[in-house]
Amino acid sequence: MNIPTRATLVLACLAITGGAARAQVPADLDPRIVQIVGAVSEDHLVAILRKLEGFGTRNTMSTTDSPTHGIGAARQWIFDEMKSFSPRLQVSFDAYRIAKQGRITRDVEGRNVMAVLPGRSPRRIYISGHYDSVAIAGGQTGRNSGGTQPIAFADPDSAAPGVNDDGSGVALTMELARVFSTSGVEFDATLVFMAHVAEEQGLLGAKLHAQKAAKEQIPIDAVLNNDIVGNDRGGNGTIDSGSIRVYSEGPEDSPSRELARYVQRWGMRYVPSHRVRLMSRPDRFLRSGDHTAYNQYGFAAVGFRESRENFNRQHDPQDTFEGVSPAYLAQNARVNAAAAAGLALAPPAPVIVTDKGQPTINRAPSGYDAHLQWKASPGATGYRIFWREAWGPDWQHEMLVGSVTEATFANTLIDDLVFGVAAVDSAGHESVVSVYIAPKSTSVDNGDVKLAPSAAAR
Ligand SMILES: [Zn+2]
């Protein structure tokens, strides 16, 4: 491969960050996604963060009587603001009456704020954060330093500005609601921009919504959850403004892991200046976020987390605007935008199982070949097959095949390799990879082996 000249590189960077020089977009990039990524505004993010900080607290059990302070004012502002972006956005409160339980000290109305940008198909891609905040005695530093006492929550109406946790995720979500709904692009998937409530009391807003979606069989293809994504300066002095962590639940080839790989592949293609670091665990050690609530109800969901955390400014009155870097948050928003736009423009991922859930891969025709079959995805004009050795986290090889629904690799052992297939359209948009996974073994009984009575006992 030729090494690009300096001039070419400069042009490519201009096109990617500026969005203005459309003609110079490299052929592998969709100019519409370049435009969406380029439309993310640091100034808008700053304005949202400042506004959210101004409510003083957004504790789920804080006041709903004030027009300027507490969760009632905050949720109404988020609602009105998203509604103002575009008539294409359908904004609503996804409301629940939550009973007193656990960290919920009285019956309370919890409202997720939800903005839907309808696509051609009902399958949904979510971008989310949680707008509630909390303060606890000693902040997160107290918890991390080995505190084993029960968590002492501050008065719900006392200061909990929550600019980073999770004003940052909400600002990112709201900014992408604006960018996507004003882009003029028609998406195949329906995009949902969601600000969850009651995350700090046990992911309650997300759980309630995921539970309802599972019950109503709403097809949620992907959830990109952002929680604490605005700060690049660790409390220990380490600074990293060039990367974002993405956590995903296993096992190796779970839908969430595949979604994480997609975010890395497509996020970094459109935002090459930002590195996506994948973490093969559900979340940080002994901590959790709303993506896990979606996992619990069977949906693919990943959690974005800033590169370096400052625990002094979490769950604490010190979680103020001074503790975030808007330029860094904007980069994380661009990665989300690229991944979500790619997913929403691509055909749905191919179905690679029978109606009974058996993977459609075998060793035919010789008994030593890899024979893959899949069902055609609506809108696909080709398929990309991926494979890697069975011991390895990332795809190692890929091959674009035409508009077919099977492929055979001679003398290739499906025992030693993992295979997957993605649907591709004529503009090069690519779905998440569907991975061939063996169902839990049915040929080996998991119970103990029964022994016959001994000869002496007979
Ligand atoms: Zn949080």
Short mmCIF file of C-alpha atoms and ligand atoms in Angstrom, two decimals:
data_model
loop_
_atom_site.label_atom_id
_atom_site.label_comp_id
_atom_site.label_asym_id
_atom_site.label_seq_id
_atom_site.Cartn_x
_atom_site.Cartn_y
_atom_site.Cartn_z
CA MET A 1 0.00 0.00 0.00
CA ASN A 2 1.20 3.48 -0.81
CA ILE A 3 1.92 5.78 2.06
CA PRO A 4 -0.37 8.79 1.60
CA THR A 5 1.39 12.05 0.93
CA ARG A 6 1.21 14.72 3.58
CA ALA A 7 -1.18 16.75 1.45
CA THR A 8 -3.65 13.86 1.20
CA LEU A 9 -3.55 13.33 4.94
CA VAL A 10 -4.22 16.98 5.67
CA LEU A 11 -7.18 16.99 3.28
CA ALA A 12 -8.61 13.86 4.86
CA CYS A 13 -8.34 15.37 8.34
CA LEU A 14 -10.02 18.57 7.18
CA ALA A 15 -12.87 16.64 5.69
CA ILE A 16 -13.34 14.54 8.79
CA THR A 17 -13.24 17.30 11.38
CA GLY A 18 -14.70 20.19 9.43
CA GLY A 19 -17.52 18.59 7.52
CA ALA A 20 -17.35 21.40 4.99
CA ALA A 21 -15.03 19.87 2.40
CA ARG A 22 -17.41 17.16 1.24
CA ALA A 23 -15.72 16.39 -2.04
CA GLN A 24 -12.54 15.43 -0.23
CA VAL A 25 -14.07 12.66 1.86
CA PRO A 26 -12.12 9.43 1.36
CA ALA A 27 -14.08 6.85 -0.62
CA ASP A 28 -14.39 4.53 2.37
CA LEU A 29 -16.30 7.15 4.36
CA ASP A 30 -19.94 8.17 3.92
CA PRO A 31 -20.09 11.98 3.58
CA ARG A 32 -23.37 12.00 5.51
CA ILE A 33 -21.72 10.37 8.53
CA VAL A 34 -18.75 12.73 8.16
CA GLN A 35 -21.22 15.62 8.25
CA ILE A 36 -22.97 14.24 11.36
CA VAL A 37 -19.67 13.69 13.18
CA GLY A 38 -18.50 17.17 12.16
CA ALA A 39 -21.69 18.82 13.44
CA VAL A 40 -21.03 17.94 17.10
CA SER A 41 -20.57 21.28 18.84
CA GLU A 42 -18.41 21.81 21.88
CA ASP A 43 -20.25 25.09 22.55
CA HIS A 44 -23.60 23.31 22.67
CA LEU A 45 -22.19 20.74 25.08
CA VAL A 46 -20.91 23.51 27.34
CA ALA A 47 -24.31 25.25 27.34
CA ILE A 48 -26.09 22.00 28.30
CA LEU A 49 -23.60 21.18 31.07
CA ARG A 50 -23.91 24.69 32.54
CA LYS A 51 -27.70 24.48 32.47
CA LEU A 52 -27.77 21.03 34.13
CA GLU A 53 -25.37 22.26 36.81
CA GLY A 54 -27.70 25.19 37.48
CA PHE A 55 -30.49 22.94 38.82
CA GLY A 56 -28.34 22.43 41.95
CA THR A 57 -29.38 18.80 42.25
CA ARG A 58 -31.18 16.30 40.05
CA ASN A 59 -31.60 13.74 42.79
CA THR A 60 -34.52 11.44 41.90
CA MET A 61 -36.17 12.31 45.23
CA SER A 62 -35.48 16.05 45.08
CA THR A 63 -38.18 18.67 44.69
CA THR A 64 -40.53 18.80 41.73
CA ASP A 65 -42.19 22.02 42.90
CA SER A 66 -39.50 24.51 41.87
CA PRO A 67 -39.20 25.84 38.32
CA THR A 68 -35.42 26.28 38.72
CA HIS A 69 -34.12 23.75 41.28
CA GLY A 70 -34.29 19.97 41.51
CA ILE A 71 -35.32 17.09 39.30
CA GLY A 72 -38.75 18.42 38.29
CA ALA A 73 -37.26 21.53 36.69
CA ALA A 74 -34.40 19.53 35.16
CA ARG A 75 -36.55 16.92 33.43
CA GLN A 76 -38.90 19.55 32.06
CA TRP A 77 -35.96 21.53 30.64
CA ILE A 78 -34.45 18.42 29.00
CA PHE A 79 -37.88 17.64 27.52
CA ASP A 80 -38.45 21.19 26.18
CA GLU A 81 -34.92 21.52 24.86
CA MET A 82 -35.04 18.27 22.87
CA LYS A 83 -38.48 19.17 21.56
CA SER A 84 -37.06 22.47 20.25
CA PHE A 85 -34.39 20.72 18.13
CA SER A 86 -36.63 19.47 15.33
CA PRO A 87 -40.27 18.58 14.62
CA ARG A 88 -38.93 15.17 13.55
CA LEU A 89 -38.08 14.32 17.17
CA GLN A 90 -40.92 12.71 19.15
CA VAL A 91 -40.23 13.69 22.75
CA SER A 92 -42.06 12.12 25.70
CA PHE A 93 -41.78 11.25 29.37
CA ASP A 94 -41.43 7.53 29.90
CA ALA A 95 -42.97 7.68 33.39
CA TYR A 96 -43.31 5.17 36.23
CA ARG A 97 -44.63 5.26 39.77
CA ILE A 98 -41.73 3.74 41.72
CA ALA A 99 -42.59 2.30 45.13
CA LYS A 100 -40.46 2.85 48.24
CA GLN A 101 -37.69 0.23 48.09
CA GLY A 102 -33.95 -0.01 48.66
CA ARG A 103 -32.47 3.44 48.09
CA ILE A 104 -35.89 4.88 47.14
CA THR A 105 -37.00 6.31 50.47
CA ARG A 106 -40.59 7.14 49.47
CA ASP A 107 -42.94 6.43 46.58
CA VAL A 108 -41.80 8.67 43.75
CA GLU A 109 -42.60 9.34 40.12
CA GLY A 110 -39.61 8.50 37.92
CA ARG A 111 -39.57 9.91 34.42
CA ASN A 112 -37.09 8.94 31.73
CA VAL A 113 -36.95 11.65 29.05
CA MET A 114 -37.10 9.99 25.65
CA ALA A 115 -36.71 11.48 22.15
CA VAL A 116 -37.45 9.21 19.20
CA LEU A 117 -36.25 9.91 15.65
CA PRO A 118 -38.30 7.47 13.55
CA GLY A 119 -36.51 5.50 10.85
CA ARG A 120 -37.81 3.33 8.03
CA SER A 121 -37.82 0.27 10.26
CA PRO A 122 -38.90 -0.18 13.90
CA ARG A 123 -35.54 -1.63 15.04
CA ARG A 124 -34.01 0.77 17.51
CA ILE A 125 -30.57 2.17 18.31
CA TYR A 126 -30.30 3.95 21.68
CA ILE A 127 -27.89 6.63 22.80
CA SER A 128 -28.29 7.26 26.51
CA GLY A 129 -27.14 8.76 29.79
CA HIS A 130 -28.79 9.32 33.18
CA TYR A 131 -29.87 12.78 34.26
CA ASP A 132 -30.35 12.08 37.96
CA SER A 133 -27.49 12.92 40.33
CA VAL A 134 -26.60 12.06 43.88
CA ALA A 135 -24.27 13.06 46.70
CA ILE A 136 -23.06 10.68 49.37
CA ALA A 137 -21.05 11.30 52.54
CA GLY A 138 -17.36 11.18 51.60
CA GLY A 139 -18.14 11.04 47.86
CA GLN A 140 -16.85 8.19 45.68
CA THR A 141 -13.34 8.59 47.11
CA GLY A 142 -14.70 7.45 50.47
CA ARG A 143 -16.12 4.31 48.84
CA ASN A 144 -12.93 3.58 46.91
CA SER A 145 -10.73 3.95 49.97
CA GLY A 146 -12.24 0.84 51.47
CA GLY A 147 -15.30 2.32 53.18
CA THR A 148 -17.56 -0.57 54.14
CA GLN A 149 -20.19 1.39 56.05
CA PRO A 150 -23.62 1.52 54.40
CA ILE A 151 -23.72 4.42 51.91
CA ALA A 152 -24.93 7.60 53.63
CA PHE A 153 -26.94 9.59 51.11
CA ALA A 154 -27.10 13.35 51.50
CA ASP A 155 -30.44 15.19 51.72
CA PRO A 156 -32.03 14.89 48.26
CA ASP A 157 -32.32 18.67 47.94
CA SER A 158 -28.72 19.40 48.96
CA ALA A 159 -26.05 20.14 46.34
CA ALA A 160 -25.42 17.37 43.80
CA PRO A 161 -24.55 19.22 40.58
CA GLY A 162 -23.65 15.98 38.75
CA VAL A 163 -21.95 17.74 35.85
CA ASN A 164 -19.83 14.72 34.96
CA ASP A 165 -22.02 12.02 36.59
CA ASP A 166 -23.94 12.06 34.47
CA GLY A 167 -24.48 15.52 33.05
CA SER A 168 -21.77 14.56 30.57
CA GLY A 169 -23.70 11.55 29.25
CA VAL A 170 -26.92 13.57 29.07
CA ALA A 171 -25.24 16.48 27.28
CA LEU A 172 -23.76 14.01 24.77
CA THR A 173 -27.16 12.36 24.28
CA MET A 174 -28.97 15.69 23.83
CA GLU A 175 -26.34 17.05 21.45
CA LEU A 176 -26.61 13.94 19.28
CA ALA A 177 -30.41 14.25 19.34
CA ARG A 178 -29.93 17.72 17.86
CA VAL A 179 -27.29 16.66 15.33
CA PHE A 180 -29.16 13.58 14.08
CA SER A 181 -32.61 15.19 13.96
CA THR A 182 -31.36 18.22 12.00
CA SER A 183 -29.06 16.25 9.67
CA GLY A 184 -31.68 15.72 6.97
CA VAL A 185 -30.52 12.11 6.74
CA GLU A 186 -33.16 9.35 6.55
CA PHE A 187 -32.07 6.39 8.67
CA ASP A 188 -33.12 2.79 8.34
CA ALA A 189 -33.19 2.24 12.10
CA THR A 190 -35.17 4.30 14.59
CA LEU A 191 -32.88 6.31 16.85
CA VAL A 192 -33.78 6.84 20.49
CA PHE A 193 -32.10 9.50 22.64
CA MET A 194 -32.75 8.63 26.25
CA ALA A 195 -32.04 10.43 29.52
CA HIS A 196 -32.67 7.85 32.26
CA VAL A 197 -33.80 8.56 35.81
CA ALA A 198 -32.98 6.83 39.12
CA GLU A 199 -29.71 5.29 37.95
CA GLU A 200 -28.17 6.11 41.30
CA GLN A 201 -30.84 4.08 43.14
CA GLY A 202 -30.05 0.88 41.20
CA LEU A 203 -30.47 1.55 37.44
CA LEU A 204 -34.22 1.80 38.04
CA GLY A 205 -35.24 4.03 35.12
CA ALA A 206 -33.29 1.90 32.64
CA LYS A 207 -34.57 -1.35 34.17
CA LEU A 208 -38.17 -0.21 33.97
CA HIS A 209 -37.79 0.81 30.33
CA ALA A 210 -35.87 -2.34 29.34
CA GLN A 211 -38.42 -4.51 31.14
CA LYS A 212 -41.25 -2.83 29.25
CA ALA A 213 -39.38 -3.11 25.93
CA ALA A 214 -38.79 -6.84 26.49
CA LYS A 215 -42.44 -7.40 27.39
CA GLU A 216 -43.70 -5.46 24.36
CA GLN A 217 -41.07 -7.11 22.12
CA ILE A 218 -39.67 -3.75 21.01
CA PRO A 219 -36.66 -4.57 18.81
CA ILE A 220 -33.74 -2.80 20.53
CA ASP A 221 -30.66 -3.64 18.46
CA ALA A 222 -28.12 -1.62 20.40
CA VAL A 223 -27.72 0.65 23.41
CA LEU A 224 -24.76 3.03 23.59
CA ASN A 225 -24.83 4.16 27.21
CA ASN A 226 -22.66 7.06 28.34
CA ASP A 227 -22.04 7.57 32.03
CA ILE A 228 -19.15 9.73 33.30
CA VAL A 229 -17.61 10.58 29.93
CA GLY A 230 -16.56 14.22 30.33
CA ASN A 231 -13.30 14.26 32.28
CA ASP A 232 -9.82 13.27 31.10
CA ARG A 233 -7.85 14.06 34.27
CA GLY A 234 -7.54 11.24 36.76
CA GLY A 235 -7.62 12.12 40.44
CA ASN A 236 -4.13 10.60 40.65
CA GLY A 237 -2.76 13.11 38.13
CA THR A 238 -2.81 10.88 35.03
CA ILE A 239 -4.22 12.62 31.97
CA ASP A 240 -5.57 10.92 28.84
CA SER A 241 -7.64 12.99 26.47
CA GLY A 242 -7.08 10.65 23.53
CA SER A 243 -9.16 7.60 24.43
CA ILE A 244 -12.48 6.32 25.74
CA ARG A 245 -13.21 2.99 27.45
CA VAL A 246 -16.08 0.82 26.27
CA TYR A 247 -17.26 -1.97 28.60
CA SER A 248 -19.32 -4.92 27.43
CA GLU A 249 -20.80 -7.99 29.03
CA GLY A 250 -19.52 -11.41 27.93
CA PRO A 251 -19.10 -14.19 27.03
CA GLU A 252 -16.62 -13.62 24.19
CA ASP A 253 -19.06 -13.41 21.31
CA SER A 254 -22.13 -12.07 23.08
CA PRO A 255 -24.17 -9.44 21.19
CA SER A 256 -22.78 -6.77 23.52
CA ARG A 257 -19.16 -7.76 22.76
CA GLU A 258 -19.94 -7.62 19.06
CA LEU A 259 -21.49 -4.19 19.51
CA ALA A 260 -18.32 -3.07 21.31
CA ARG A 261 -16.17 -4.28 18.40
CA TYR A 262 -18.45 -2.36 16.04
CA VAL A 263 -18.01 0.84 18.05
CA GLN A 264 -14.26 0.45 17.88
CA ARG A 265 -14.16 -0.40 14.16
CA TRP A 266 -16.51 2.35 12.97
CA GLY A 267 -15.94 4.94 15.68
CA MET A 268 -12.23 5.01 15.01
CA ARG A 269 -12.70 5.02 11.26
CA TYR A 270 -14.60 8.32 11.43
CA VAL A 271 -12.74 9.72 14.45
CA PRO A 272 -9.18 8.45 13.95
CA SER A 273 -7.88 10.98 16.50
CA HIS A 274 -9.68 9.15 19.31
CA ARG A 275 -8.89 5.64 20.50
CA VAL A 276 -11.63 3.25 21.62
CA ARG A 277 -10.31 0.93 24.32
CA LEU A 278 -12.48 -2.18 24.69
CA MET A 279 -12.87 -3.79 28.09
CA SER A 280 -14.04 -7.39 28.26
CA ARG A 281 -16.03 -6.97 31.44
CA PRO A 282 -19.51 -5.57 32.13
CA ASP A 283 -18.22 -2.43 33.84
CA ARG A 284 -15.52 -1.08 36.11
CA PHE A 285 -14.72 -3.17 39.17
CA LEU A 286 -17.76 -3.36 41.50
CA ARG A 287 -19.46 -0.48 39.68
CA SER A 288 -22.36 -0.47 37.28
CA GLY A 289 -24.36 1.59 34.82
CA ASP A 290 -27.59 1.60 32.85
CA HIS A 291 -26.28 -0.58 30.00
CA THR A 292 -26.29 -3.50 32.44
CA ALA A 293 -30.06 -3.05 32.93
CA TYR A 294 -30.54 -3.61 29.20
CA ASN A 295 -28.25 -6.65 29.28
CA GLN A 296 -30.43 -8.13 32.00
CA TYR A 297 -33.39 -8.07 29.64
CA GLY A 298 -31.46 -9.59 26.74
CA PHE A 299 -30.49 -6.48 24.76
CA ALA A 300 -27.04 -5.68 23.37
CA ALA A 301 -25.71 -2.71 25.32
CA VAL A 302 -22.28 -1.23 26.04
CA GLY A 303 -21.05 1.34 28.55
CA PHE A 304 -18.81 4.27 27.61
CA ARG A 305 -16.57 5.46 30.45
CA GLU A 306 -14.01 8.26 30.45
CA SER A 307 -10.33 7.32 30.13
CA ARG A 308 -9.33 8.52 33.62
CA GLU A 309 -11.65 9.15 36.53
CA ASN A 310 -11.43 11.66 39.34
CA PHE A 311 -13.26 10.00 42.22
CA ASN A 312 -13.05 13.21 44.29
CA ARG A 313 -15.62 14.69 41.94
CA GLN A 314 -18.09 11.81 41.81
CA HIS A 315 -21.25 11.54 43.93
CA ASP A 316 -20.06 14.72 45.55
CA PRO A 317 -20.89 18.46 45.58
CA GLN A 318 -17.54 18.89 43.80
CA ASP A 319 -18.90 17.33 40.58
CA THR A 320 -18.96 20.78 38.95
CA PHE A 321 -18.25 22.23 35.52
CA GLU A 322 -14.61 22.81 36.49
CA GLY A 323 -14.16 19.04 36.60
CA VAL A 324 -14.95 18.34 32.94
CA SER A 325 -13.21 18.93 29.63
CA PRO A 326 -15.73 19.89 26.93
CA ALA A 327 -13.23 19.18 24.13
CA TYR A 328 -12.79 15.65 25.44
CA LEU A 329 -16.54 15.15 25.82
CA ALA A 330 -17.00 16.32 22.22
CA GLN A 331 -14.60 13.63 21.00
CA ASN A 332 -16.58 10.98 22.87
CA ALA A 333 -19.77 12.35 21.33
CA ARG A 334 -18.23 12.05 17.84
CA VAL A 335 -17.36 8.38 18.43
CA ASN A 336 -20.95 7.72 19.55
CA ALA A 337 -22.25 9.62 16.52
CA ALA A 338 -20.15 7.62 14.06
CA ALA A 339 -21.13 4.27 15.55
CA ALA A 340 -24.83 5.12 15.86
CA ALA A 341 -25.05 6.60 12.36
CA GLY A 342 -23.29 3.56 10.90
CA LEU A 343 -25.62 1.17 12.72
CA ALA A 344 -28.73 3.16 11.77
CA LEU A 345 -27.83 3.41 8.08
CA ALA A 346 -26.69 -0.21 7.70
CA PRO A 347 -28.99 -3.14 6.98
CA PRO A 348 -29.95 -5.29 9.99
CA ALA A 349 -27.41 -7.95 10.98
CA PRO A 350 -27.89 -11.29 9.19
CA VAL A 351 -29.82 -14.06 10.93
CA ILE A 352 -27.45 -17.04 11.29
CA VAL A 353 -29.56 -19.48 13.26
CA THR A 354 -32.44 -21.77 12.36
CA ASP A 355 -35.91 -21.17 13.77
CA LYS A 356 -34.88 -23.53 16.56
CA GLY A 357 -31.80 -21.46 17.37
CA GLN A 358 -29.22 -23.81 15.85
CA PRO A 359 -26.25 -21.99 14.21
CA THR A 360 -26.23 -22.42 10.42
CA ILE A 361 -22.59 -23.44 10.14
CA ASN A 362 -21.23 -26.94 9.48
CA ARG A 363 -18.31 -28.91 8.03
CA ALA A 364 -19.88 -29.69 4.64
CA PRO A 365 -19.24 -30.87 2.06
CA SER A 366 -16.00 -32.74 2.90
CA GLY A 367 -16.39 -32.89 6.66
CA TYR A 368 -13.32 -30.67 7.01
CA ASP A 369 -14.65 -27.48 5.42
CA ALA A 370 -16.24 -24.36 6.87
CA HIS A 371 -19.69 -23.98 5.37
CA LEU A 372 -21.59 -20.86 6.46
CA GLN A 373 -25.19 -19.98 5.69
CA TRP A 374 -27.29 -16.96 6.65
CA LYS A 375 -30.65 -15.41 5.87
CA ALA A 376 -30.66 -12.41 3.54
CA SER A 377 -30.91 -9.06 5.36
CA PRO A 378 -33.34 -6.50 3.88
CA GLY A 379 -31.37 -3.84 2.00
CA ALA A 380 -28.09 -5.78 1.90
CA THR A 381 -26.17 -5.95 -1.38
CA GLY A 382 -23.34 -8.05 0.00
CA TYR A 383 -21.93 -9.66 3.11
CA ARG A 384 -18.60 -9.45 4.87
CA ILE A 385 -17.34 -12.62 6.50
CA PHE A 386 -15.06 -12.27 9.53
CA TRP A 387 -12.94 -14.89 11.25
CA ARG A 388 -10.27 -15.30 13.85
CA GLU A 389 -8.53 -18.00 15.81
CA ALA A 390 -10.67 -19.35 18.63
CA TRP A 391 -8.23 -17.82 21.13
CA GLY A 392 -8.34 -14.10 20.42
CA PRO A 393 -10.39 -11.02 21.19
CA ASP A 394 -10.48 -9.29 17.77
CA TRP A 395 -11.37 -10.33 14.25
CA GLN A 396 -8.21 -11.16 12.32
CA HIS A 397 -9.49 -11.65 8.77
CA GLU A 398 -12.38 -10.43 6.66
CA MET A 399 -13.68 -11.03 3.16
CA LEU A 400 -16.41 -9.28 1.22
CA VAL A 401 -18.66 -11.68 -0.66
CA GLY A 402 -21.48 -10.70 -3.01
CA SER A 403 -25.22 -10.92 -2.66
CA VAL A 404 -25.18 -14.55 -1.59
CA THR A 405 -26.41 -16.39 1.48
CA GLU A 406 -23.70 -19.01 1.88
CA ALA A 407 -19.96 -19.44 1.61
CA THR A 408 -17.58 -22.39 1.87
CA PHE A 409 -13.93 -22.33 2.91
CA ALA A 410 -12.29 -25.63 1.95
CA ASN A 411 -10.15 -27.43 4.51
CA THR A 412 -10.88 -24.84 7.16
CA LEU A 413 -11.72 -26.11 10.62
CA ILE A 414 -14.70 -24.50 12.34
CA ASP A 415 -13.34 -26.04 15.54
CA ASP A 416 -10.28 -23.80 15.48
CA LEU A 417 -11.80 -20.59 14.13
CA VAL A 418 -14.66 -18.28 15.08
CA PHE A 419 -16.77 -17.10 12.13
CA GLY A 420 -19.20 -14.24 11.76
CA VAL A 421 -20.98 -12.39 8.98
CA ALA A 422 -22.15 -8.77 8.58
CA ALA A 423 -24.64 -7.34 6.08
CA VAL A 424 -23.34 -4.57 3.78
CA ASP A 425 -25.31 -2.16 1.59
CA SER A 426 -24.35 -0.50 -1.70
CA ALA A 427 -22.92 2.56 0.10
CA GLY A 428 -20.67 0.39 2.25
CA HIS A 429 -22.64 0.65 5.52
CA GLU A 430 -22.11 -2.46 7.53
CA SER A 431 -24.17 -4.12 10.26
CA VAL A 432 -22.92 -5.57 13.50
CA VAL A 433 -21.32 -8.98 12.93
CA SER A 434 -23.55 -11.98 13.67
CA VAL A 435 -21.30 -14.62 15.21
CA TYR A 436 -21.76 -18.39 14.89
CA ILE A 437 -21.84 -19.67 18.45
CA ALA A 438 -22.48 -23.25 19.47
CA PRO A 439 -25.47 -23.54 21.78
CA LYS A 440 -24.81 -24.96 25.22
CA SER A 441 -23.81 -28.58 24.82
CA THR A 442 -26.67 -31.03 24.90
CA SER A 443 -24.57 -34.12 24.20
CA VAL A 444 -22.92 -34.08 27.62
CA ASP A 445 -25.15 -34.55 30.64
CA ASN A 446 -24.17 -32.02 33.28
CA GLY A 447 -25.27 -34.21 36.17
CA ASP A 448 -23.09 -36.59 38.18
CA VAL A 449 -22.47 -40.05 36.74
CA LYS A 450 -24.68 -42.60 38.48
CA LEU A 451 -22.82 -45.52 40.06
CA ALA A 452 -24.22 -49.04 40.30
CA PRO A 453 -24.43 -50.62 43.79
CA SER A 454 -21.13 -52.33 44.73
CA ALA A 455 -20.88 -56.13 44.48
CA ALA A 456 -20.70 -56.51 48.29
CA ALA A 457 -23.92 -54.60 48.77
CA ARG A 458 -25.78 -56.69 46.22
ZN ZN B 1 -23.52 7.70 36.78
#
